[in-house]
Amino acid sequence: MKKKLSVLFRVLVSVGILAYLFHGIFLKEVSETADQIASSPTVSAANLARKSHLTPAQVELVRTQCIADGQADLSKLEFRDRLTLVWDVGPRGLWDVLQQTSLLWFVLGIACLGVVCLCGIIRWRWILRVQGLELRFSRATSIFFVGMFFNAFMLGSTGGDVIKAWYVAHETHHKKAEAIATVVVDRVIGLIVLFVIALIMMGLYYHRVFDDVKLRWFAVVTLAVVLATIGGTALTLWRGFADKCFGLRGWLQRLPRYDSLCRMVEACRVYVSHPAVLGKTILITVGVHGFSMLSIVCIGHGMQIVTRAGIVDYFLYLPIINSVTAIPVSISGFGVREGMYQVMFGEVGVAASSAIALSLLGYIASLFWSLVGAVFYLTHRKELPTAKEMVTSQ
């Protein structure tokens, strides 16, 4: 019951954030339209309606109830009328922005995410092999896409990792802790590289970071998170550290599944003795994030979004957005992601509706591959190999 209430709460949080965000954007657009109506008192309602997303009746409503002394004030409308106007007009404007997107550039964006998926599968197989787990490429692909399918509606952008860990543990009965450790290591490397990319970009364009209070604070917080993650990882891999801290070992032993936890930590320590694997894993992870951001660049180009610094703006803001979206606050990052797009790209002159549309189209592009994952999810269990078939000595 608690789990159901927790899921329901987070769904409501996601819906609430999105509703609040979209209401603010739509209200702003309607307010701008009302200002245009106020500045054109002699233009007919029909002509103004053609130039906006309002109907002639809505134009007359704004003229008769919202305009005084040449100034428009939507607060003069009754709450019900204002709400109806905002949610009738706003979605039409967003839909127009979406319709103007070039299909070719959108498909290129989807293709870039396909490269991300391929690199992700290759990276995970490298990590699995360190544990002596040899998943066939087809099986690794199947589990990877099942994880992507669940990422489409689970918490943050990391919820599918839980499902992926469950599947690979299910298929490797005698090495469950080690199998789960591969998913943890895969995600930790991905997040650390993402944080480092964000810091590098903010370092290269430090003048923009320090001119923007939001970016300045994010740089400090990101640096703290990176140092804490690296420090926590180092302490976890330090043999005997728990015995040197007073009472830590006893506290850990009271945790549920303590033996499995110890096995998983030992499995993570194995990677320290494989620097070559870590090195190439980090390199391919840079490629993963690079193509992920390039996907949004393609979609933005198809939407004819032009910023001051061009592609630099994307590669400066997207690592920040992706880092924040990874925090499991809402379902699949909804609301949080759109809010970040609006704030960040708004700094370089992108209209709120365009920024939101860019975020939604980026999500739809990733949803394409999540739907591919739905196919794998429906067929995955039909060909379960035995653990002995999948585990070989390295």
CSV table of C-alpha atoms in Angstrom, one decimal:
chain,number,residue,atom,x,y,z
A,1,MET,CA,0.0,0.0,0.0
A,2,LYS,CA,2.8,2.4,0.9
A,3,LYS,CA,4.5,1.7,-2.5
A,4,LYS,CA,1.3,2.5,-4.3
A,5,LEU,CA,0.8,5.7,-2.4
A,6,SER,CA,4.4,6.7,-3.1
A,7,VAL,CA,4.0,6.1,-6.8
A,8,LEU,CA,0.7,8.0,-6.8
A,9,PHE,CA,2.3,10.9,-4.9
A,10,ARG,CA,5.1,11.1,-7.5
A,11,VAL,CA,2.7,11.0,-10.4
A,12,LEU,CA,0.7,13.8,-8.8
A,13,VAL,CA,4.0,15.7,-8.3
A,14,SER,CA,4.9,15.2,-12.0
A,15,VAL,CA,1.4,16.3,-13.2
A,16,GLY,CA,1.4,19.3,-10.8
A,17,ILE,CA,4.8,20.5,-12.0
A,18,LEU,CA,3.9,20.2,-15.6
A,19,ALA,CA,0.5,21.9,-15.1
A,20,TYR,CA,2.1,24.8,-13.2
A,21,LEU,CA,4.9,25.1,-15.8
A,22,PHE,CA,2.6,25.0,-18.8
A,23,HIS,CA,0.1,27.4,-17.2
A,24,GLY,CA,2.8,30.0,-16.6
A,25,ILE,CA,4.0,29.7,-20.2
A,26,PHE,CA,0.5,29.8,-21.7
A,27,LEU,CA,-0.5,32.7,-19.5
A,28,LYS,CA,2.6,34.6,-20.7
A,29,GLU,CA,1.7,34.0,-24.3
A,30,VAL,CA,-1.9,35.1,-23.8
A,31,SER,CA,-0.7,38.2,-22.0
A,32,GLU,CA,1.5,39.1,-24.9
A,33,THR,CA,-1.4,38.6,-27.3
A,34,ALA,CA,-3.6,40.8,-25.1
A,35,ASP,CA,-0.9,43.5,-25.2
A,36,GLN,CA,-1.0,43.4,-29.0
A,37,ILE,CA,-4.8,43.7,-28.9
A,38,ALA,CA,-4.5,46.7,-26.6
A,39,SER,CA,-2.0,48.4,-28.9
A,40,SER,CA,-4.3,47.9,-32.0
A,41,PRO,CA,-7.7,49.4,-31.0
A,42,THR,CA,-8.7,50.1,-34.6
A,43,VAL,CA,-7.9,46.7,-36.0
A,44,SER,CA,-10.9,44.4,-36.4
A,45,ALA,CA,-11.4,41.4,-34.2
A,46,ALA,CA,-11.3,39.1,-37.2
A,47,ASN,CA,-7.9,40.4,-38.4
A,48,LEU,CA,-6.4,40.2,-34.9
A,49,ALA,CA,-7.7,36.6,-34.6
A,50,ARG,CA,-6.0,35.6,-37.8
A,51,LYS,CA,-2.7,36.9,-36.5
A,52,SER,CA,-3.0,35.1,-33.2
A,53,HIS,CA,-4.5,31.9,-31.8
A,54,LEU,CA,-7.6,33.6,-30.5
A,55,THR,CA,-11.1,33.5,-32.0
A,56,PRO,CA,-12.8,36.8,-32.8
A,57,ALA,CA,-15.1,36.2,-29.8
A,58,GLN,CA,-12.0,35.8,-27.5
A,59,VAL,CA,-10.5,39.0,-29.0
A,60,GLU,CA,-13.7,40.8,-28.1
A,61,LEU,CA,-13.7,39.3,-24.6
A,62,VAL,CA,-10.2,40.7,-24.0
A,63,ARG,CA,-11.1,44.1,-25.5
A,64,THR,CA,-14.3,44.5,-23.4
A,65,GLN,CA,-13.1,43.1,-20.1
A,66,CYS,CA,-9.2,43.3,-19.9
A,67,ILE,CA,-8.2,46.6,-21.5
A,68,ALA,CA,-8.3,50.0,-19.7
A,69,ASP,CA,-6.3,53.1,-20.6
A,70,GLY,CA,-4.6,51.2,-23.4
A,71,GLN,CA,-3.2,48.6,-21.0
A,72,ALA,CA,-4.2,44.9,-20.9
A,73,ASP,CA,-4.8,43.2,-17.6
A,74,LEU,CA,-5.9,39.6,-17.7
A,75,SER,CA,-6.6,39.6,-13.9
A,76,LYS,CA,-9.8,41.5,-14.7
A,77,LEU,CA,-11.2,38.4,-16.2
A,78,GLU,CA,-13.1,36.0,-14.0
A,79,PHE,CA,-11.0,33.0,-12.9
A,80,ARG,CA,-13.0,30.5,-15.0
A,81,ASP,CA,-12.8,32.7,-18.2
A,82,ARG,CA,-9.1,33.3,-17.7
A,83,LEU,CA,-8.4,29.6,-17.2
A,84,THR,CA,-10.4,28.7,-20.2
A,85,LEU,CA,-8.7,31.3,-22.4
A,86,VAL,CA,-5.2,30.3,-21.2
A,87,TRP,CA,-5.7,26.6,-21.8
A,88,ASP,CA,-7.6,27.0,-25.0
A,89,VAL,CA,-5.1,29.4,-26.7
A,90,GLY,CA,-1.8,28.2,-25.2
A,91,PRO,CA,-1.8,24.6,-26.5
A,92,ARG,CA,-2.6,25.8,-30.0
A,93,GLY,CA,0.6,28.0,-29.9
A,94,LEU,CA,2.7,25.0,-28.7
A,95,TRP,CA,1.2,22.8,-31.3
A,96,ASP,CA,2.1,25.3,-34.0
A,97,VAL,CA,5.7,25.3,-32.8
A,98,LEU,CA,5.8,21.5,-32.9
A,99,GLN,CA,4.3,21.4,-36.4
A,100,GLN,CA,7.0,23.7,-37.8
A,101,THR,CA,9.8,21.3,-36.9
A,102,SER,CA,11.7,19.7,-39.8
A,103,LEU,CA,10.9,16.0,-40.0
A,104,LEU,CA,14.4,15.2,-41.4
A,105,TRP,CA,16.2,16.9,-38.5
A,106,PHE,CA,13.9,15.2,-36.1
A,107,VAL,CA,14.7,11.8,-37.6
A,108,LEU,CA,18.4,12.7,-37.4
A,109,GLY,CA,17.9,13.4,-33.7
A,110,ILE,CA,16.3,9.9,-33.3
A,111,ALA,CA,19.3,8.4,-35.1
A,112,CYS,CA,21.8,10.1,-32.8
A,113,LEU,CA,19.9,8.5,-29.8
A,114,GLY,CA,20.2,5.1,-31.6
A,115,VAL,CA,24.0,5.6,-31.5
A,116,VAL,CA,23.7,6.4,-27.8
A,117,CYS,CA,21.9,3.0,-27.3
A,118,LEU,CA,24.5,1.1,-29.3
A,119,CYS,CA,27.4,2.6,-27.3
A,120,GLY,CA,25.5,2.0,-24.0
A,121,ILE,CA,25.1,-1.7,-24.9
A,122,ILE,CA,28.8,-2.1,-25.8
A,123,ARG,CA,29.9,-0.3,-22.6
A,124,TRP,CA,27.7,-2.5,-20.4
A,125,ARG,CA,29.1,-5.7,-22.0
A,126,TRP,CA,32.6,-4.5,-21.3
A,127,ILE,CA,31.6,-4.0,-17.6
A,128,LEU,CA,29.9,-7.4,-17.5
A,129,ARG,CA,33.0,-9.2,-18.8
A,130,VAL,CA,35.1,-8.0,-15.9
A,131,GLN,CA,32.8,-10.0,-13.6
A,132,GLY,CA,33.1,-13.1,-15.9
A,133,LEU,CA,29.6,-12.6,-17.2
A,134,GLU,CA,29.3,-13.0,-20.9
A,135,LEU,CA,25.9,-12.0,-22.1
A,136,ARG,CA,25.3,-12.5,-25.8
A,137,PHE,CA,24.9,-9.2,-27.6
A,138,SER,CA,21.3,-10.0,-28.4
A,139,ARG,CA,20.5,-10.7,-24.7
A,140,ALA,CA,22.4,-7.6,-23.5
A,141,THR,CA,20.5,-5.6,-26.1
A,142,SER,CA,17.2,-7.0,-25.0
A,143,ILE,CA,17.8,-6.2,-21.3
A,144,PHE,CA,19.1,-2.7,-22.1
A,145,PHE,CA,16.0,-1.8,-24.1
A,146,VAL,CA,13.7,-3.2,-21.5
A,147,GLY,CA,15.4,-0.8,-19.1
A,148,MET,CA,14.9,2.0,-21.6
A,149,PHE,CA,11.2,1.1,-21.8
A,150,PHE,CA,10.8,1.5,-18.0
A,151,ASN,CA,12.8,4.7,-18.0
A,152,ALA,CA,10.0,6.2,-20.0
A,153,PHE,CA,7.7,6.4,-17.0
A,154,MET,CA,9.8,5.6,-13.9
A,155,LEU,CA,11.4,8.1,-11.5
A,156,GLY,CA,14.1,10.4,-12.8
A,157,SER,CA,16.1,9.2,-15.8
A,158,THR,CA,17.6,6.3,-13.9
A,159,GLY,CA,14.5,4.3,-12.9
A,160,GLY,CA,15.1,1.8,-15.7
A,161,ASP,CA,18.4,0.8,-14.1
A,162,VAL,CA,16.5,-0.9,-11.3
A,163,ILE,CA,14.6,-3.0,-13.8
A,164,LYS,CA,17.8,-3.8,-15.8
A,165,ALA,CA,19.5,-4.9,-12.6
A,166,TRP,CA,16.6,-7.1,-11.7
A,167,TYR,CA,16.7,-8.8,-15.2
A,168,VAL,CA,20.4,-9.4,-15.3
A,169,ALA,CA,20.3,-10.7,-11.7
A,170,HIS,CA,17.5,-13.1,-12.7
A,171,GLU,CA,19.5,-14.5,-15.5
A,172,THR,CA,22.7,-15.0,-13.5
A,173,HIS,CA,21.4,-16.8,-10.5
A,174,HIS,CA,24.7,-17.6,-8.8
A,175,LYS,CA,26.2,-14.2,-9.4
A,176,LYS,CA,23.3,-11.9,-8.6
A,177,ALA,CA,25.4,-9.4,-6.5
A,178,GLU,CA,28.0,-9.2,-9.3
A,179,ALA,CA,25.4,-8.7,-11.9
A,180,ILE,CA,23.7,-5.9,-10.0
A,181,ALA,CA,27.2,-4.3,-9.4
A,182,THR,CA,27.7,-4.0,-13.2
A,183,VAL,CA,24.5,-1.9,-13.5
A,184,VAL,CA,25.6,0.3,-10.5
A,185,VAL,CA,29.1,0.8,-12.0
A,186,ASP,CA,27.6,1.5,-15.4
A,187,ARG,CA,25.4,4.2,-14.0
A,188,VAL,CA,28.0,5.7,-11.7
A,189,ILE,CA,30.5,6.1,-14.5
A,190,GLY,CA,27.8,7.6,-16.7
A,191,LEU,CA,26.8,10.2,-14.1
A,192,ILE,CA,30.4,11.1,-13.1
A,193,VAL,CA,31.4,11.7,-16.7
A,194,LEU,CA,28.2,13.8,-17.2
A,195,PHE,CA,29.1,15.9,-14.2
A,196,VAL,CA,32.7,16.3,-15.3
A,197,ILE,CA,31.5,17.4,-18.8
A,198,ALA,CA,29.2,19.9,-17.2
A,199,LEU,CA,32.1,21.2,-15.1
A,200,ILE,CA,34.5,21.3,-18.1
A,201,MET,CA,32.0,23.3,-20.2
A,202,MET,CA,31.4,25.7,-17.3
A,203,GLY,CA,35.1,26.1,-16.8
A,204,LEU,CA,35.7,26.8,-20.5
A,205,TYR,CA,33.0,29.5,-20.4
A,206,TYR,CA,33.6,30.6,-16.8
A,207,HIS,CA,32.7,34.2,-17.7
A,208,ARG,CA,29.2,33.2,-18.6
A,209,VAL,CA,28.9,31.0,-15.5
A,210,PHE,CA,30.0,33.8,-13.1
A,211,ASP,CA,27.7,36.3,-14.8
A,212,ASP,CA,24.8,34.0,-14.3
A,213,VAL,CA,23.9,33.4,-10.6
A,214,LYS,CA,22.0,30.1,-11.4
A,215,LEU,CA,25.0,28.7,-13.3
A,216,ARG,CA,27.4,29.8,-10.6
A,217,TRP,CA,25.5,27.9,-7.9
A,218,PHE,CA,25.1,24.9,-10.1
A,219,ALA,CA,28.9,24.8,-10.7
A,220,VAL,CA,29.5,24.8,-6.9
A,221,VAL,CA,26.9,22.1,-6.3
A,222,THR,CA,28.1,20.0,-9.2
A,223,LEU,CA,31.6,20.2,-8.0
A,224,ALA,CA,30.5,19.2,-4.5
A,225,VAL,CA,28.6,16.2,-5.9
A,226,VAL,CA,31.5,15.1,-8.1
A,227,LEU,CA,33.9,15.3,-5.2
A,228,ALA,CA,31.4,13.5,-2.8
A,229,THR,CA,30.8,10.8,-5.4
A,230,ILE,CA,34.5,10.2,-6.1
A,231,GLY,CA,35.2,10.3,-2.3
A,232,GLY,CA,32.4,7.9,-1.5
A,233,THR,CA,33.5,5.6,-4.3
A,234,ALA,CA,37.1,5.7,-3.0
A,235,LEU,CA,36.0,4.9,0.5
A,236,THR,CA,33.8,2.1,-0.7
A,237,LEU,CA,36.7,0.5,-2.5
A,238,TRP,CA,39.1,1.0,0.4
A,239,ARG,CA,39.4,-2.4,2.0
A,240,GLY,CA,39.2,-2.3,5.8
A,241,PHE,CA,37.8,1.3,5.9
A,242,ALA,CA,34.6,0.1,7.7
A,243,ASP,CA,36.7,-1.5,10.5
A,244,LYS,CA,38.7,1.7,11.0
A,245,CYS,CA,35.6,3.8,11.6
A,246,PHE,CA,34.2,3.3,15.1
A,247,GLY,CA,30.9,1.4,15.0
A,248,LEU,CA,30.5,1.5,11.2
A,249,ARG,CA,31.0,-2.2,10.7
A,250,GLY,CA,28.4,-3.0,13.3
A,251,TRP,CA,25.9,-0.6,11.8
A,252,LEU,CA,26.5,-2.1,8.3
A,253,GLN,CA,26.0,-5.6,9.7
A,254,ARG,CA,22.5,-4.7,10.8
A,255,LEU,CA,21.5,-3.8,7.3
A,256,PRO,CA,19.2,-6.2,5.5
A,257,ARG,CA,21.0,-8.5,3.0
A,258,TYR,CA,24.4,-7.5,4.4
A,259,ASP,CA,26.1,-10.5,2.8
A,260,SER,CA,24.8,-9.6,-0.6
A,261,LEU,CA,25.9,-6.0,0.0
A,262,CYS,CA,29.4,-7.2,0.8
A,263,ARG,CA,29.5,-9.3,-2.4
A,264,MET,CA,28.4,-6.3,-4.5
A,265,VAL,CA,31.1,-4.1,-3.0
A,266,GLU,CA,33.7,-6.7,-3.6
A,267,ALA,CA,32.4,-7.0,-7.2
A,268,CYS,CA,32.9,-3.2,-7.6
A,269,ARG,CA,36.4,-3.4,-6.3
A,270,VAL,CA,37.3,-5.7,-9.1
A,271,TYR,CA,37.2,-2.8,-11.6
A,272,VAL,CA,40.2,-1.1,-9.8
A,273,SER,CA,42.4,-3.9,-11.2
A,274,HIS,CA,41.1,-3.3,-14.8
A,275,PRO,CA,42.2,0.3,-15.6
A,276,ALA,CA,42.1,-0.4,-19.4
A,277,VAL,CA,38.4,-1.3,-19.2
A,278,LEU,CA,37.7,1.7,-17.1
A,279,GLY,CA,39.6,3.9,-19.5
A,280,LYS,CA,37.8,2.8,-22.6
A,281,THR,CA,34.5,2.8,-20.7
A,282,ILE,CA,35.0,6.4,-19.8
A,283,LEU,CA,35.9,7.3,-23.4
A,284,ILE,CA,32.8,5.6,-24.8
A,285,THR,CA,30.7,7.3,-22.1
A,286,VAL,CA,31.9,10.7,-23.5
A,287,GLY,CA,30.6,9.6,-26.8
A,288,VAL,CA,27.3,8.5,-25.3
A,289,HIS,CA,26.7,12.0,-23.8
A,290,GLY,CA,28.0,13.7,-26.9
A,291,PHE,CA,25.5,12.0,-29.2
A,292,SER,CA,22.8,12.5,-26.7
A,293,MET,CA,23.3,16.2,-26.8
A,294,LEU,CA,23.8,16.2,-30.6
A,295,SER,CA,20.3,14.7,-30.8
A,296,ILE,CA,18.9,17.9,-29.2
A,297,VAL,CA,21.1,20.0,-31.4
A,298,CYS,CA,19.5,18.4,-34.5
A,299,ILE,CA,16.0,18.8,-33.2
A,300,GLY,CA,16.7,22.5,-32.3
A,301,HIS,CA,18.1,23.1,-35.8
A,302,GLY,CA,14.9,21.5,-37.2
A,303,MET,CA,12.9,24.0,-35.1
A,304,GLN,CA,15.0,26.9,-36.4
A,305,ILE,CA,16.1,27.8,-32.8
A,306,VAL,CA,18.9,30.2,-33.1
A,307,THR,CA,21.0,31.2,-30.0
A,308,ARG,CA,23.8,33.6,-29.6
A,309,ALA,CA,26.6,31.1,-29.4
A,310,GLY,CA,25.0,28.3,-31.4
A,311,ILE,CA,26.0,24.8,-30.6
A,312,VAL,CA,28.1,26.1,-27.6
A,313,ASP,CA,24.9,27.0,-25.8
A,314,TYR,CA,23.6,23.5,-26.2
A,315,PHE,CA,26.8,21.8,-24.9
A,316,LEU,CA,26.9,24.2,-22.0
A,317,TYR,CA,23.2,23.9,-20.9
A,318,LEU,CA,22.4,20.3,-21.8
A,319,PRO,CA,24.9,18.7,-19.3
A,320,ILE,CA,23.3,20.8,-16.6
A,321,ILE,CA,19.8,19.9,-17.6
A,322,ASN,CA,20.6,16.2,-17.9
A,323,SER,CA,22.3,16.2,-14.5
A,324,VAL,CA,19.3,17.7,-12.8
A,325,THR,CA,16.9,15.4,-14.7
A,326,ALA,CA,18.7,12.4,-13.4
A,327,ILE,CA,17.5,13.2,-9.8
A,328,PRO,CA,14.5,11.0,-9.1
A,329,VAL,CA,11.9,13.7,-8.4
A,330,SER,CA,9.2,13.2,-11.0
A,331,ILE,CA,8.2,10.5,-13.4
A,332,SER,CA,10.8,10.3,-16.2
A,333,GLY,CA,12.0,13.8,-15.2
A,334,PHE,CA,8.8,15.4,-16.5
A,335,GLY,CA,8.3,19.0,-15.3
A,336,VAL,CA,11.8,19.2,-14.0
A,337,ARG,CA,13.3,18.8,-17.4
A,338,GLU,CA,10.9,21.2,-19.1
A,339,GLY,CA,11.5,23.8,-16.4
A,340,MET,CA,15.2,23.6,-16.8
A,341,TYR,CA,14.9,24.0,-20.6
A,342,GLN,CA,12.8,27.1,-20.1
A,343,VAL,CA,15.2,28.7,-17.6
A,344,MET,CA,18.5,27.8,-19.3
A,345,PHE,CA,17.6,28.4,-23.0
A,346,GLY,CA,15.6,31.5,-21.9
A,347,GLU,CA,19.0,33.0,-21.0
A,348,VAL,CA,20.0,33.0,-24.6
A,349,GLY,CA,16.7,34.4,-26.0
A,350,VAL,CA,14.8,31.2,-26.8
A,351,ALA,CA,11.0,31.7,-26.3
A,352,ALA,CA,9.5,29.7,-23.5
A,353,SER,CA,7.1,27.8,-25.8
A,354,SER,CA,10.0,26.9,-28.1
A,355,ALA,CA,12.2,25.7,-25.2
A,356,ILE,CA,9.3,23.6,-23.9
A,357,ALA,CA,8.7,22.2,-27.4
A,358,LEU,CA,12.4,21.4,-27.7
A,359,SER,CA,12.3,19.4,-24.5
A,360,LEU,CA,9.1,17.6,-25.4
A,361,LEU,CA,10.5,16.6,-28.9
A,362,GLY,CA,13.7,15.4,-27.3
A,363,TYR,CA,11.6,13.2,-25.0
A,364,ILE,CA,9.6,12.0,-27.9
A,365,ALA,CA,12.8,11.1,-29.7
A,366,SER,CA,13.9,9.0,-26.8
A,367,LEU,CA,10.4,7.6,-26.4
A,368,PHE,CA,10.8,6.1,-29.9
A,369,TRP,CA,13.6,3.8,-28.5
A,370,SER,CA,11.6,3.2,-25.4
A,371,LEU,CA,8.8,1.8,-27.6
A,372,VAL,CA,11.4,-0.4,-29.2
A,373,GLY,CA,12.1,-1.5,-25.6
A,374,ALA,CA,8.4,-2.4,-25.2
A,375,VAL,CA,8.8,-5.0,-28.0
A,376,PHE,CA,11.8,-6.5,-26.2
A,377,TYR,CA,9.8,-6.5,-22.9
A,378,LEU,CA,7.0,-8.4,-24.5
A,379,THR,CA,9.3,-11.1,-26.0
A,380,HIS,CA,12.2,-11.1,-23.5
A,381,ARG,CA,11.2,-14.1,-21.3
A,382,LYS,CA,10.5,-16.5,-24.2
A,383,GLU,CA,14.1,-17.3,-24.8
A,384,LEU,CA,15.7,-17.3,-21.3
A,385,PRO,CA,19.0,-19.1,-21.5
A,386,THR,CA,20.4,-20.9,-18.5
A,387,ALA,CA,23.0,-19.2,-16.3
A,388,LYS,CA,25.6,-21.7,-17.3
A,389,GLU,CA,25.2,-20.7,-21.0
A,390,MET,CA,25.7,-17.0,-20.2
A,391,VAL,CA,28.6,-17.2,-17.7
A,392,THR,CA,32.1,-18.0,-19.0
A,393,SER,CA,35.5,-17.5,-17.5
A,394,GLN,CA,37.3,-14.4,-18.7
